[in-house]
Coordinates of C-alpha atoms in Angstrom, one line a residue:
Chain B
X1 CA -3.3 -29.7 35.2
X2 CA -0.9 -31.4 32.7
X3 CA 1.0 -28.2 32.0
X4 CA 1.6 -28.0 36.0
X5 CA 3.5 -30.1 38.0
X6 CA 1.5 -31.1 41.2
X7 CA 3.8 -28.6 43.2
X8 CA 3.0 -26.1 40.8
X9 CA -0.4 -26.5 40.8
X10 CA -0.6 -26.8 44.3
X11 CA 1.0 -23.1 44.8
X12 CA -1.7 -22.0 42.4
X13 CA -4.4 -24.0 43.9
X14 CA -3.7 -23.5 47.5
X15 CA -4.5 -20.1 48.0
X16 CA -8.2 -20.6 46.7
X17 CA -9.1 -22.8 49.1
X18 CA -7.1 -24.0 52.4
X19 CA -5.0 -21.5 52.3
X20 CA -6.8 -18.6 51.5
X21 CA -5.0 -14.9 52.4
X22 CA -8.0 -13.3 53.8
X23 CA -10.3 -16.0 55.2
X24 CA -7.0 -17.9 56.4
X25 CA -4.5 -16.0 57.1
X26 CA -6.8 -12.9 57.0
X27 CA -4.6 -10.2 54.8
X28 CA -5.6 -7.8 52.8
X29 CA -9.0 -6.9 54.7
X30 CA -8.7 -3.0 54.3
X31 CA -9.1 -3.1 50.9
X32 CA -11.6 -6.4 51.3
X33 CA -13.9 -3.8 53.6
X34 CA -13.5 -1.0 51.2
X35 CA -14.3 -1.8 47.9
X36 CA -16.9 -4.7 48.0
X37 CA -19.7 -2.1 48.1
X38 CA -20.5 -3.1 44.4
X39 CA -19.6 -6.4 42.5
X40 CA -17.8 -4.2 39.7
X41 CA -15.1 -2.4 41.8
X42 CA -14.0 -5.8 43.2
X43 CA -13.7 -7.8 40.1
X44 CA -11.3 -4.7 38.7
X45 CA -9.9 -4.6 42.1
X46 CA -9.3 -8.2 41.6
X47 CA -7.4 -8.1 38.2
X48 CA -5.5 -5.2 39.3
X49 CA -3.9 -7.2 42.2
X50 CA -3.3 -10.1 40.0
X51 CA -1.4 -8.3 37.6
X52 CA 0.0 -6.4 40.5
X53 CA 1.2 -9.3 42.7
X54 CA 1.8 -11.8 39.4
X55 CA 4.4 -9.4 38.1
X56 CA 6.0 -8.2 41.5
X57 CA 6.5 -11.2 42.6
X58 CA 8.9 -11.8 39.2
X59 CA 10.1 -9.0 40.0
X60 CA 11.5 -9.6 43.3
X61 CA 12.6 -12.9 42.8
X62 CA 14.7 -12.3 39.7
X63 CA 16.3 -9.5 42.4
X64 CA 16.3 -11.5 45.2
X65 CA 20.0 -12.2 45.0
X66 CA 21.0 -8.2 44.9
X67 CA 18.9 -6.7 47.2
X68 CA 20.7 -5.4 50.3
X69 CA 18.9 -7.0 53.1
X70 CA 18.6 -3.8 54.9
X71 CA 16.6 -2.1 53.0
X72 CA 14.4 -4.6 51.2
X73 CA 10.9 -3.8 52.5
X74 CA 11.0 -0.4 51.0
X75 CA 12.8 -2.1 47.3
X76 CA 9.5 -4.3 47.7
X77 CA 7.6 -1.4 48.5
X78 CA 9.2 0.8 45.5
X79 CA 8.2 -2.2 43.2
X80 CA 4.4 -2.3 44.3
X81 CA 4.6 1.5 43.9
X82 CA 5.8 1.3 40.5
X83 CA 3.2 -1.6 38.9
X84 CA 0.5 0.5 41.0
X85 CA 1.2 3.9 39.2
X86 CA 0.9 1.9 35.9
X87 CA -2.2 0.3 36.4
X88 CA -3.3 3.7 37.4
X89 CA -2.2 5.4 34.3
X90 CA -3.2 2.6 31.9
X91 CA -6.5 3.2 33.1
X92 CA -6.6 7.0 33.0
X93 CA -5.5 6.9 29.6
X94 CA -7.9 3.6 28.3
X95 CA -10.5 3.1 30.7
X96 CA -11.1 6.7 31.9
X97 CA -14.5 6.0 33.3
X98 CA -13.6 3.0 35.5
X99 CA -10.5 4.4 36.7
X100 CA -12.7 7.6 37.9
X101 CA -14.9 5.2 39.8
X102 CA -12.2 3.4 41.7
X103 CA -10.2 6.6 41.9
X104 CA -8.8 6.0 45.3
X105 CA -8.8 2.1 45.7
X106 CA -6.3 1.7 43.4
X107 CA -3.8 3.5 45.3
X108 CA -4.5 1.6 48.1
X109 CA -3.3 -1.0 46.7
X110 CA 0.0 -0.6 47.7
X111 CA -1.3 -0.8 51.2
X112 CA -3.0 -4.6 50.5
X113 CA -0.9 -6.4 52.8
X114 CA -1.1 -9.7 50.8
X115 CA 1.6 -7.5 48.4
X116 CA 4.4 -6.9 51.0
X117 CA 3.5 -10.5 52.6
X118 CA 4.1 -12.4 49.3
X119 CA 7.3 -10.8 48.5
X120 CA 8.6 -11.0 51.9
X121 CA 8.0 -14.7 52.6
X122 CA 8.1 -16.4 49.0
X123 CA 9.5 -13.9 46.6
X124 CA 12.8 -13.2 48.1
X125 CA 13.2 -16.9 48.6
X126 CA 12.1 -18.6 45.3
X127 CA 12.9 -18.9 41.4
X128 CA 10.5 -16.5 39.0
X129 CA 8.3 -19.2 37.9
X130 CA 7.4 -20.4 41.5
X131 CA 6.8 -16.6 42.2
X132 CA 4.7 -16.2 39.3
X133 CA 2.6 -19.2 39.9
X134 CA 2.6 -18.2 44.0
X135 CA 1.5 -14.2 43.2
X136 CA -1.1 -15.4 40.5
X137 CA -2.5 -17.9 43.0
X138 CA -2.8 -15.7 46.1
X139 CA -4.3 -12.5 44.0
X140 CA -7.1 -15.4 42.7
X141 CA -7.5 -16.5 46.5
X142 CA -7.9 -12.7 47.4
X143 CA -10.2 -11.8 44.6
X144 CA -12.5 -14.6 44.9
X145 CA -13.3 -13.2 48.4
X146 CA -13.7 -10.1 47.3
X147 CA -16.0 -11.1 45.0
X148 CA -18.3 -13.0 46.8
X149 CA -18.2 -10.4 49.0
X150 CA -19.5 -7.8 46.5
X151 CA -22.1 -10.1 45.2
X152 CA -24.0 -10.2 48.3
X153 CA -23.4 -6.8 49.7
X154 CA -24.8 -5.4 46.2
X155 CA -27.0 -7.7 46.1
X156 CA -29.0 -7.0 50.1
X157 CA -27.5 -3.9 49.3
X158 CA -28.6 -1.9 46.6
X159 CA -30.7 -4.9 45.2
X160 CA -29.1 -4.9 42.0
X161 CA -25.4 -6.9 40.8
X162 CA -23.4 -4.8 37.9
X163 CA -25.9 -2.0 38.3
X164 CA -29.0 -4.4 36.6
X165 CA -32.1 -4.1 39.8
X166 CA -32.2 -7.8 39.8
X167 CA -34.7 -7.3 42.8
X168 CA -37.5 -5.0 41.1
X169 CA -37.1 -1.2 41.5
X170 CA -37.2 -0.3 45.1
X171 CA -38.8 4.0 44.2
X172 CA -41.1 2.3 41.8
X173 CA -41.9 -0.6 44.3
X174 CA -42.0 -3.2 41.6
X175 CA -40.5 -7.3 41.5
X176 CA -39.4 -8.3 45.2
X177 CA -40.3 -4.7 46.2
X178 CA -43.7 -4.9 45.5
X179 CA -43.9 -7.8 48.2
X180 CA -42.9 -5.4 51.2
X181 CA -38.9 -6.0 50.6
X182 CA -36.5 -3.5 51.5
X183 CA -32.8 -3.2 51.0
X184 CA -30.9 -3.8 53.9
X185 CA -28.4 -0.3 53.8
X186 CA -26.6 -1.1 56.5
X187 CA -24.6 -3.9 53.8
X188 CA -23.4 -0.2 51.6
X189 CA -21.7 0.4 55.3
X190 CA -17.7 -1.4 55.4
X191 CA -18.3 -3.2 58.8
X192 CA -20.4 -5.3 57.2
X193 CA -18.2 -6.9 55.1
X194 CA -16.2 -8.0 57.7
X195 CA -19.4 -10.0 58.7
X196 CA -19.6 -11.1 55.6
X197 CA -15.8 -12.3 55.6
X198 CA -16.5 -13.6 58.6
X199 CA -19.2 -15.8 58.1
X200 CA -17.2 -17.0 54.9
X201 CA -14.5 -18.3 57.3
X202 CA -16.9 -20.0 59.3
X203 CA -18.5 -21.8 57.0
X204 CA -15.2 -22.8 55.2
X205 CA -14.2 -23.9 59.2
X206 CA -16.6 -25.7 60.0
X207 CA -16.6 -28.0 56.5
X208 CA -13.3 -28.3 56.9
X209 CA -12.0 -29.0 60.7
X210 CA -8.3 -29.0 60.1
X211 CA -8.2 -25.2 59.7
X212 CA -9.3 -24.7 63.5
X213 CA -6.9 -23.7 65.7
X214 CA -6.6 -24.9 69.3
Chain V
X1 CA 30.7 -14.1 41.3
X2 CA 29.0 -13.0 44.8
X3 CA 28.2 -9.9 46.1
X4 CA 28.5 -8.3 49.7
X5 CA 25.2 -7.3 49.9
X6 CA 25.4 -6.1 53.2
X7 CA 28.2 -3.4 52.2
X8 CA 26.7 0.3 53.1
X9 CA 28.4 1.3 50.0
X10 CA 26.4 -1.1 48.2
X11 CA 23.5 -0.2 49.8
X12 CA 23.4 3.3 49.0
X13 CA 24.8 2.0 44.9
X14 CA 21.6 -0.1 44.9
X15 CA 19.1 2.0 45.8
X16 CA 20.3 5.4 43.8
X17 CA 20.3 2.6 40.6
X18 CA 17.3 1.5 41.3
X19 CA 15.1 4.9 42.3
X20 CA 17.1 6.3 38.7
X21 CA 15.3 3.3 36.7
X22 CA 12.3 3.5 38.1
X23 CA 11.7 7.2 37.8
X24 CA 13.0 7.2 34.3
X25 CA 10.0 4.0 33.3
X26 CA 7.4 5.9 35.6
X27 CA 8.0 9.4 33.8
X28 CA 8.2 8.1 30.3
X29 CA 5.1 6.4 30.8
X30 CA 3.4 9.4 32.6
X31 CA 4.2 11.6 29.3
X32 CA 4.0 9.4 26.4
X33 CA 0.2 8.7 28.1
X34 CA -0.8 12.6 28.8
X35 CA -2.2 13.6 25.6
X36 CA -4.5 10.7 26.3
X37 CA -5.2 11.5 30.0
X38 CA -5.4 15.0 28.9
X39 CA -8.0 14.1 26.0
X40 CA -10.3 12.6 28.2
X41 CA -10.3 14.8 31.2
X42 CA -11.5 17.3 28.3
X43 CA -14.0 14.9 26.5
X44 CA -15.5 14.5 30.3
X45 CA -16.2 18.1 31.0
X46 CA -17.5 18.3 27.2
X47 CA -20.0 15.8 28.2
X48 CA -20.6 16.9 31.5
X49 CA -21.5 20.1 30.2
X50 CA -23.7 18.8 27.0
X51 CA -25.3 16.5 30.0
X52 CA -26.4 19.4 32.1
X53 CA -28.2 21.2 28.9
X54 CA -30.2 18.1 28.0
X55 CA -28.4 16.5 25.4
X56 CA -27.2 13.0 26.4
X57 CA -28.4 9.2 25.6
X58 CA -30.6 9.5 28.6
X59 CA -33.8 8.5 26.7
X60 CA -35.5 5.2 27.1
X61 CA -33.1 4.2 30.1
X62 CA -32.8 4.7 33.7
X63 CA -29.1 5.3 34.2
X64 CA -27.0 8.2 33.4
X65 CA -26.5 8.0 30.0
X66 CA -23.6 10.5 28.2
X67 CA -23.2 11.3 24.4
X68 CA -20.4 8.9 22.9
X69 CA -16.5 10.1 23.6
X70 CA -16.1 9.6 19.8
X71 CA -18.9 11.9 19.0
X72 CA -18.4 15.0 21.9
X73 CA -16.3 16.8 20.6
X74 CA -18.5 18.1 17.4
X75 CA -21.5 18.4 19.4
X76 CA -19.9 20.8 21.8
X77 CA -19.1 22.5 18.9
X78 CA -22.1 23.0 17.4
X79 CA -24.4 23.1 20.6
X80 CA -22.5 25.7 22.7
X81 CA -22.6 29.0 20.3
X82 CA -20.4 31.2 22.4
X83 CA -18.8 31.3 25.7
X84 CA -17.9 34.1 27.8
X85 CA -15.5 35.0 30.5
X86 CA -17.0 37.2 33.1
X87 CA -14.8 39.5 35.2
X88 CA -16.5 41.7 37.7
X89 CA -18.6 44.0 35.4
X90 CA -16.6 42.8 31.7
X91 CA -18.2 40.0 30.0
X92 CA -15.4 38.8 26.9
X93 CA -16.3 36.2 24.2
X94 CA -13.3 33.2 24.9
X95 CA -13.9 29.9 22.8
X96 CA -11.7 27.9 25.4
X97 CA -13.4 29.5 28.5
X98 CA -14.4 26.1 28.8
X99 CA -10.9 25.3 30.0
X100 CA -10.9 27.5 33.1
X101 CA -10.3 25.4 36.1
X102 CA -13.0 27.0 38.9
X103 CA -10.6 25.2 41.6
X104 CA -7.8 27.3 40.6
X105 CA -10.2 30.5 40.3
X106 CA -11.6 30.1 43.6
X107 CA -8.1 29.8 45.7
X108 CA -6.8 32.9 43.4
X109 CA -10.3 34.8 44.3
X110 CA -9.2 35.1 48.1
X111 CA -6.9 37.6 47.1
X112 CA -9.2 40.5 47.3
X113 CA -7.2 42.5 44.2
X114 CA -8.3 39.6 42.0
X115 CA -11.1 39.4 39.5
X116 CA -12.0 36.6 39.7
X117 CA -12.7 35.0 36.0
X118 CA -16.6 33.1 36.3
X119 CA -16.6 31.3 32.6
X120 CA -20.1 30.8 31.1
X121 CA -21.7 28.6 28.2
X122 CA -24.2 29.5 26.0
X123 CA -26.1 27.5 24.2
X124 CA -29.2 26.7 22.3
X125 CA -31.8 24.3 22.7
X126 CA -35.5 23.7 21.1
X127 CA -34.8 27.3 19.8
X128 CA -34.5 29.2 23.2
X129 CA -30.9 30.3 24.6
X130 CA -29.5 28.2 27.3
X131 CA -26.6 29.1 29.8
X132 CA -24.4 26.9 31.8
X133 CA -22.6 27.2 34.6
X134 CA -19.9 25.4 36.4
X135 CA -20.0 24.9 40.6
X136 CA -17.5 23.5 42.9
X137 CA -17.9 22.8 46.5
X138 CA -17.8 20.9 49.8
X139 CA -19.6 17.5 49.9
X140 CA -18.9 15.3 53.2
X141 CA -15.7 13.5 52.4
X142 CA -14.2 15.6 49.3
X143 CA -15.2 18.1 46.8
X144 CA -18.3 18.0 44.7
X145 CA -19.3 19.8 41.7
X146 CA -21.4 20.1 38.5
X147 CA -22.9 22.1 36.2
X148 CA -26.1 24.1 36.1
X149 CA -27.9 24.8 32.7
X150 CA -30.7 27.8 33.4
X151 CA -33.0 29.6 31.1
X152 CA -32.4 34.0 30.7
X153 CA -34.8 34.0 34.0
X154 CA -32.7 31.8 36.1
X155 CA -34.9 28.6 35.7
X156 CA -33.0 25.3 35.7
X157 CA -33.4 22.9 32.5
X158 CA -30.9 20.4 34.1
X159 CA -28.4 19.5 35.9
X160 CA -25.0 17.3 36.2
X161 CA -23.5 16.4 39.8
X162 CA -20.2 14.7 40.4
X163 CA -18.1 14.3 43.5
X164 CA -14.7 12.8 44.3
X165 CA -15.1 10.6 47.1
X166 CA -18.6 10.6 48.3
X167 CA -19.8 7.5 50.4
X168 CA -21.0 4.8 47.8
X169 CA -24.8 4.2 48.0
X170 CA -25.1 7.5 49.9
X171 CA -23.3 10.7 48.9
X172 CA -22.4 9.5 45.5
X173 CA -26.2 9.0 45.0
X174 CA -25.9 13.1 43.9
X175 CA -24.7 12.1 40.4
X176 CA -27.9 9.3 40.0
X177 CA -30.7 10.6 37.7
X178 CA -33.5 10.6 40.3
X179 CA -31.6 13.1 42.5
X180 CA -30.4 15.2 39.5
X181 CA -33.6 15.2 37.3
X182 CA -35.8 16.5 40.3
X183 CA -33.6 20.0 39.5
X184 CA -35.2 20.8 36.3
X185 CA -37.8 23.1 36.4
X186 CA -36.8 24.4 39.8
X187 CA -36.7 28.2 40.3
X188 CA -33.6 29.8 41.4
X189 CA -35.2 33.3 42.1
X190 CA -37.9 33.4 44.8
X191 CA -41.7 34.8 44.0
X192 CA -40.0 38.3 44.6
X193 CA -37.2 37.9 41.9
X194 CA -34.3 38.0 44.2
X195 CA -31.9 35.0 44.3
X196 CA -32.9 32.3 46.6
X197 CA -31.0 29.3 45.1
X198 CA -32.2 25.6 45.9
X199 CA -32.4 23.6 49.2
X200 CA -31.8 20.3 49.1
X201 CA -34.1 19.7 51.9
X202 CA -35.4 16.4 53.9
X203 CA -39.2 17.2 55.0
X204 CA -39.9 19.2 51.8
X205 CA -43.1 17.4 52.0
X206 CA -43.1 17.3 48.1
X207 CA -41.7 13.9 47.3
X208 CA -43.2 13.8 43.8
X209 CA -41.4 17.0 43.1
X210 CA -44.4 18.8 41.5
X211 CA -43.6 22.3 43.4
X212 CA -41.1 24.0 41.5
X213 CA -40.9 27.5 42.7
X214 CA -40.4 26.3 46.3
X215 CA -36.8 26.7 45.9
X216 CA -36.1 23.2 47.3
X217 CA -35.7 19.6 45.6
X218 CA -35.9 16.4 47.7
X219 CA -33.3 15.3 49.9
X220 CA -31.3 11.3 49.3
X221 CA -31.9 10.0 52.9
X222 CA -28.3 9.4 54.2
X223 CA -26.9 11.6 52.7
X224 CA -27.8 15.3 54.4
X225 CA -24.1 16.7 54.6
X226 CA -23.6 15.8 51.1
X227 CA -26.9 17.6 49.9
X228 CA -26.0 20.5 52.6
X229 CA -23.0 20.7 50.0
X230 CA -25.2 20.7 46.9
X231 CA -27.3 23.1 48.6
X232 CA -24.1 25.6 49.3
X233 CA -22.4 25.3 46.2
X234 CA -26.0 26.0 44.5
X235 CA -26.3 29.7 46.5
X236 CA -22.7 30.0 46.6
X237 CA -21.6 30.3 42.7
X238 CA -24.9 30.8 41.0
X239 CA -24.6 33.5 43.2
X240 CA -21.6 35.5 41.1
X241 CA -23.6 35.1 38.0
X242 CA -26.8 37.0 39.1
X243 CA -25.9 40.4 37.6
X244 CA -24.8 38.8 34.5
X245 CA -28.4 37.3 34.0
X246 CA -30.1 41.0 35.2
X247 CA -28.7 42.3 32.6
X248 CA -30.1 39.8 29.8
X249 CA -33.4 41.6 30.9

C-alpha cells in the first residue's frame, strides 16, 4: 500500500484478520446472528456499517476535544443515531425495495456494539484520518464475517446464494435435489450462525496459535 | 484556548447545541426526501394491487415479478376502471379509495357508531370484471396483509401477500409464488353459496392443488401461525364484502 503508511495500513488491515471484532474480540454478534439468513441482507448490512462506523468515527474524533466526559456515551450514541436514520431514509427514498427487506436490521444498527466500541476506545482518543482508516477497517473485519456467514447459511439453507437455486430446485427435485439432498433448515434458524461464527474462530485459532488464550 | 469540559454548565450548553443541530439535519432530510418516500409507498400498493389481478412480469420466471415503478402508475390507471368506498349499505365511486389506510379503518371500526369505510377495486381483465380487495391481519411476529382479486361469484383470480416481520425462510415464505399462486382458482363460497373463506391447512391431502372448491390451499411447513394468520385475515375481511358481491347477482 504506497498511499498508506505501514501504521496506517496496519489499522486498516488488522481488523480483517488477527484482530477481527467478531471472531476476536467477538462484537457485534446480535446483528451477526440476525441478518446472515441470506447473503444479500449482509452485504447491505455490511456497507451500511462501513459507512456508518467510517463516518462516526470522523465524527467523534473531530469532537473529541469538546465533548463533556460525562455524557459522551450517549453524544456517541446521538451520532450513531443520526448516520443510522440517514441510511434509513436514503434507502426509503432510492432503494425502496431493499430497504423494505431489511426493514428492521437497519435500526439495529445502532445496537452493533462494534459502533459504541470504536468510538469509545479509538475515536475519542485519535486524529480523523486514524479514525477513518480504524472505522473503515473494523466495518470490513465485521462484514467479511457476516458474509461468509450468509454464504453458507443460504447456501445449506435455502440452497440458493442471491436468490439463484444454485443446488437444483428442491419442489421440483431437480440438480443436487434429484440425488436425495435436502436443505438443512435448521441453518434459516439464528443459533446457527453462532456455530457457524464459531467454527470460523476455530479454524482461524488453530492456523494461527497466538490468538489462544491461556 | 482550553475548555472546562467538565463544567455542568457546559454540559448542559453542549448537549442542547448539539440535539438543536442534529434535529434540524435529521428533519430537513426527513422532508426534503417525503415526496420520494411518499411516491413509492404509493407506487408499491399500485403494484401490489395490479399483482393481485394478474398483471405483473411474472411470466417466464419463477420469482415474484412486479410491473416496472416507471410504468405503474398508467397501468393502474387504465386497468382499475372505478373504485368504490363501501359504507355499511352505500357504495360511492372515489378515484383515491385506493389511498384508504385499512390499519387506520380497522382501529376507528371499534367504535361501534363508526361505518367503517371497506375501499374496493374494480377492474377488468380478458374482458370479465374483476374486484380487489385489501386484507390486514395478524401473522406470528407482526402484521400481514395483501390483496385479494375475485371474480362477481367470489372466485379468486390471484393473490398478493406481504408481512412486516415474518421469520425469513418460514413466515415470509407467504409472499413466494408457490404459496400465493395455489390461491387462484380457489372458492371462497362453499357448495351451498354461503361464505366459507380459505384454510390454509397442513394435511389438505391435496399437495398438487387440483381441488379448488375445498375451500383450503396447502400449508408452508414451518410456518402454521403464520398461515393461521392468512387463514383469519382471509374469513375475517372478505367477510365485510359479502353483501356487496350478493348484490352483483
Amino acid at each position: 500500500m504506497g498511499l498508506l503508511s505501514k501504521k496506517d495500513s496496519k489499522l486498516i488491515l488488522d481488523p480483517l484478520t488477527d484482530d477481527n471484532p467478531v471472531t476476536i474480540q467477538v462484537l457485534g454478534i446480535c446483528s451477526a446472528l440476525a441478518i446472515t439468513a441470506q447473503l444479500k441482507p449482509s452485504i447491505v448490512m455490511a456497507i451500511s456499517v462501513i459507512f456508518v462506523l467510517g463516518v462516526g468515527n470522523v465524527v467523534i474524533s473531530l469532537m473529541r476535544n469538546i465533548i463533556p466526559s460525562k455524557i459522551r456515551i450517549i453524544v456517541q450514541l446521538i451520532v450513531v443515531a443520526t448516520l443510522v436514520i440517514i441510511v434509513d431514509q436514503v434507502l426509503k427514498a432510492f432503494a425502496y425495495s431493499l430497504s423494505k427487506e431489511l426493514s428492521v436490521f437497519i435500526g439495529l444498527i445502532i445496537t452493533n456494539c462494534i459502533i459504541m466500541g470504536r468510538f469509545e476506545a479509538f475515536a475519542l482518543g485519535n486524529g480523523p484520518w486514524k479514525s477513518f482508516l480504524d472505522g473503515i477497517g473494523n466495518a470490513l473485519g465485521y462484514g467479511v464475517i457476516l458474509i461468509i456467514v450468509g454464504f453458507f447459511r443460504e447456501l445449506f439453507g435455502s440452497g440458493t446464494l442471491f436468490g439463484l437455486k444454485v443446488l437444483g430446485d428442491s419442489v421440483e427435485k431437480t440438480g443436487l435435489y434429484a440425488l436425495g439432498y435436502e436443505n438443512n433448515g435448521f441453518m434459516v434458524l439464528p443459533p446457527m450462525a453462532l456455530i457457524v461464527v464459531g467454527i470460523i474462530i476455530w479454524v482461524q485459532r488453530s492456523r494461527n496459535k497466538e490468538l489462544i488464550e491461556d | 484556548m482550553a475548555i472546562d469540559t467538565d463544567k455542568n454548565s457546559y454540559t448542559i450548553v453542549f448537549a442542547i447545541v448539539m440535539v438543536v443541530i442534529v434535529g434540524s439535519i435529521l428533519s430537513g432530510l426527513a422532508s426534503g426526501l417525503k415526496p420520494l418516500v411518499k411516491a413509492n409507498e404509493r407506487f408499491e400498493k399500485q403494484q401490489n394491487i395490479l399483482y393481485a389481478m394478474g398483471i405483473n412480469g411474472n411470466e417466464g420466471i419463477s420469482d415474484v415479478e412486479f410491473i416496472s415503478t416507471d410504468k405503474v402508475e398508467d397501468v393502474f390507471k387504465n386497468t382499475i376502471k372505478k373504485q368504490y368506498v363501501i359504507e355499511g349499505d352505500k357504495v360511492t365511486e372515489n378515484p383515491e379509495a385506493y389511498l384508504i389506510d385499512i390499519k387506520k379503518e380497522e382501529t376507528k371500526s371499534k367504535d361501534p357508531n363508526y361505518t367503517r369505510k371497506l375501499p374496493l377495486f374494480e377492474g377488468e381483465k380478458d374482458g370479465k370484471p374483476l374486484y380487489v380487495v385489501p386484507i390486514r391481519g395478524k401473522g406470528l411476529w407482526d402484521a400481514i396483509w395483501g390483496f385479494v382479486a375475485v371474480d362477481k361469484s367470489m372466485v379468486v383470480q390471484g393473490v398478493f401477500f406481504d408481512h412486516a416481520g415474518e421469520t425469513p425462510g418460514l413466515g415470509s415464505e407467504i409472499k413466494q409464488r408457490y404459496f400465493m399462486d395455489d390461491f387462484e382458482g380457489e372458492h371462497l363460497l362453499n357448495a351451498s353459496g354461503k361464505f366459507e373463506g380459505i384454510t390454509v391447512a397442513k394435511g389438505n391431502a391435496d399437495p398438487k392443488n387440483e381441488r379448488k372448491t375445498d375451500n383450503a390451499v396447502d400449508a408452508i411447513a414451518g410456518a402454521t401461525i403464520t398461515g393461521d394468520g392468512v387463514t383469519a385475515m382471509i374469513k375475517k375481511d372478505l367477510k365485510m364484502y359479502v353483501p356487496f358481491f350478493k348484490t352483483l347477482k
